[in-house]
Short mmCIF file of C-alpha atoms in Angstrom, two decimals:
data_model
loop_
_atom_site.label_atom_id
_atom_site.label_comp_id
_atom_site.label_asym_id
_atom_site.label_seq_id
_atom_site.Cartn_x
_atom_site.Cartn_y
_atom_site.Cartn_z
CA MET H 1 74.19 44.47 110.78
CA PRO H 2 70.97 42.61 111.54
CA ASN H 3 71.97 41.95 115.18
CA ILE H 4 72.61 45.56 116.22
CA THR H 5 70.37 46.67 119.11
CA SER H 6 71.34 50.35 119.38
CA LEU H 7 73.30 53.02 117.55
CA PRO H 8 76.83 53.75 118.74
CA VAL H 9 77.50 56.81 120.86
CA PRO H 10 79.49 59.34 118.79
CA GLY H 11 82.29 59.41 121.34
CA LYS H 12 83.08 55.88 120.25
CA LEU H 13 82.79 56.69 116.54
CA ILE H 14 83.92 60.26 115.99
CA PHE H 15 82.56 60.45 112.44
CA CYS H 16 78.97 60.36 113.71
CA THR H 17 78.88 64.06 114.50
CA MET H 18 79.74 64.89 110.87
CA LEU H 19 77.43 62.33 109.28
CA LYS H 20 75.03 63.83 106.70
CA GLU H 21 73.07 60.74 105.66
CA LEU H 22 72.13 57.66 107.64
CA CYS H 23 70.19 54.67 106.36
CA ILE H 24 69.20 52.04 108.89
CA ARG H 25 67.71 48.99 107.22
CA ASN H 26 66.73 45.47 108.23
CA CYS H 27 67.94 45.72 111.81
CA GLN H 28 65.57 43.18 113.31
CA LEU H 29 66.78 43.69 116.90
CA LEU H 30 67.31 47.46 116.89
CA CYS H 31 65.35 48.90 119.80
CA SER H 32 67.16 52.16 120.60
CA LEU H 33 67.98 55.23 118.55
CA SER H 34 68.63 57.43 121.58
CA SER H 35 72.13 58.38 120.40
CA LEU H 36 70.59 60.06 117.32
CA GLN H 37 70.54 63.23 119.42
CA TYR H 38 74.29 63.57 118.85
CA PHE H 39 74.03 63.43 115.04
CA ASP H 40 73.47 67.16 114.68
CA SER H 41 74.78 67.36 111.09
CA LEU H 42 72.39 64.69 109.87
CA ARG H 43 70.31 65.89 106.90
CA TYR H 44 68.76 62.67 105.59
CA LEU H 45 67.54 59.79 107.77
CA VAL H 46 66.02 56.53 106.54
CA ILE H 47 64.72 53.93 108.98
CA GLU H 48 63.38 50.82 107.28
CA ARG H 49 62.27 47.37 108.42
CA CYS H 50 63.19 47.70 112.09
CA PRO H 51 60.28 45.90 113.76
CA GLU H 52 61.44 46.40 117.36
CA LEU H 53 61.48 50.21 117.25
CA THR H 54 58.84 51.91 119.37
CA SER H 55 58.09 55.49 120.35
CA THR H 56 60.51 55.20 123.27
CA SER H 57 63.34 54.13 120.94
CA PHE H 58 64.00 57.73 119.87
CA PRO H 59 65.74 60.48 121.84
CA VAL H 60 63.32 62.54 123.93
CA ASN H 61 63.98 65.65 121.82
CA LEU H 62 64.37 65.28 118.07
CA GLY H 63 64.89 69.05 117.90
CA ASN H 64 68.61 68.41 118.40
CA LEU H 65 68.68 67.13 114.82
CA SER H 66 68.75 70.75 113.71
CA SER H 67 69.98 69.97 110.17
CA LEU H 68 67.52 67.18 109.38
CA LYS H 69 65.65 67.86 106.12
CA VAL H 70 64.29 64.43 105.10
CA LEU H 71 62.91 61.64 107.29
CA ARG H 72 61.77 58.34 105.75
CA ILE H 73 60.32 55.63 107.96
CA SER H 74 59.15 52.38 106.36
CA TYR H 75 57.79 49.11 107.69
CA CYS H 76 58.45 49.72 111.39
CA SER H 77 55.23 48.14 112.59
CA GLU H 78 55.57 48.91 116.31
CA LEU H 79 56.46 52.58 115.90
CA GLN H 80 53.29 54.52 116.77
CA SER H 81 54.63 58.03 117.28
CA LEU H 82 57.67 60.26 117.41
CA PRO H 83 58.68 61.90 120.70
CA VAL H 84 56.26 64.48 122.10
CA SER H 85 58.64 67.27 121.09
CA GLY H 86 57.84 66.39 117.48
CA PRO H 87 60.14 66.60 114.49
CA PRO H 88 62.82 69.30 114.25
CA PRO H 89 61.81 72.63 112.66
CA SER H 90 64.31 72.09 109.83
CA LEU H 91 62.39 69.04 108.58
CA GLU H 92 61.00 69.59 105.06
CA THR H 93 59.95 66.11 103.91
CA VAL H 94 58.53 63.14 105.81
CA HIS H 95 57.65 59.81 104.20
CA VAL H 96 55.91 57.12 106.24
CA ILE H 97 55.13 53.83 104.51
CA GLY H 98 53.79 50.58 105.94
CA CYS H 99 54.05 51.64 109.58
CA HIS H 100 51.50 51.68 112.39
CA PRO H 101 48.56 53.95 111.36
CA GLU H 102 49.04 56.11 114.46
CA LEU H 103 52.48 57.21 113.28
CA SER H 104 51.08 59.04 110.25
CA LYS H 105 48.45 60.73 112.42
CA THR H 106 51.05 61.86 114.95
CA ILE H 107 53.33 63.33 112.30
CA LYS H 108 50.45 65.23 110.67
CA LYS H 109 49.68 66.91 114.01
CA HIS H 110 53.12 68.51 114.02
#
């Protein structure tokens, strides 16, 4: 789905609230992940090659992703930081590859 610009709101796709793994790859126009806040069962999240994502693309509070264990972000060149609230406490593993250098610094602070 290279032309998708945002994730669907779970009310429109009921399965989203039960989703355990989500891989978002090669979405060249994706600029909003704000509906991630509703994916509270999500344990594994991969975001790869989404050049339009920025710090404001994420929900304000990633803490709502209370089940998230693994976060992998690769080749999202405009993404400089995660929301100020930082990653959820449940997060065990973070991999950042080929992104803006500030993203790695921001994640290490949390």
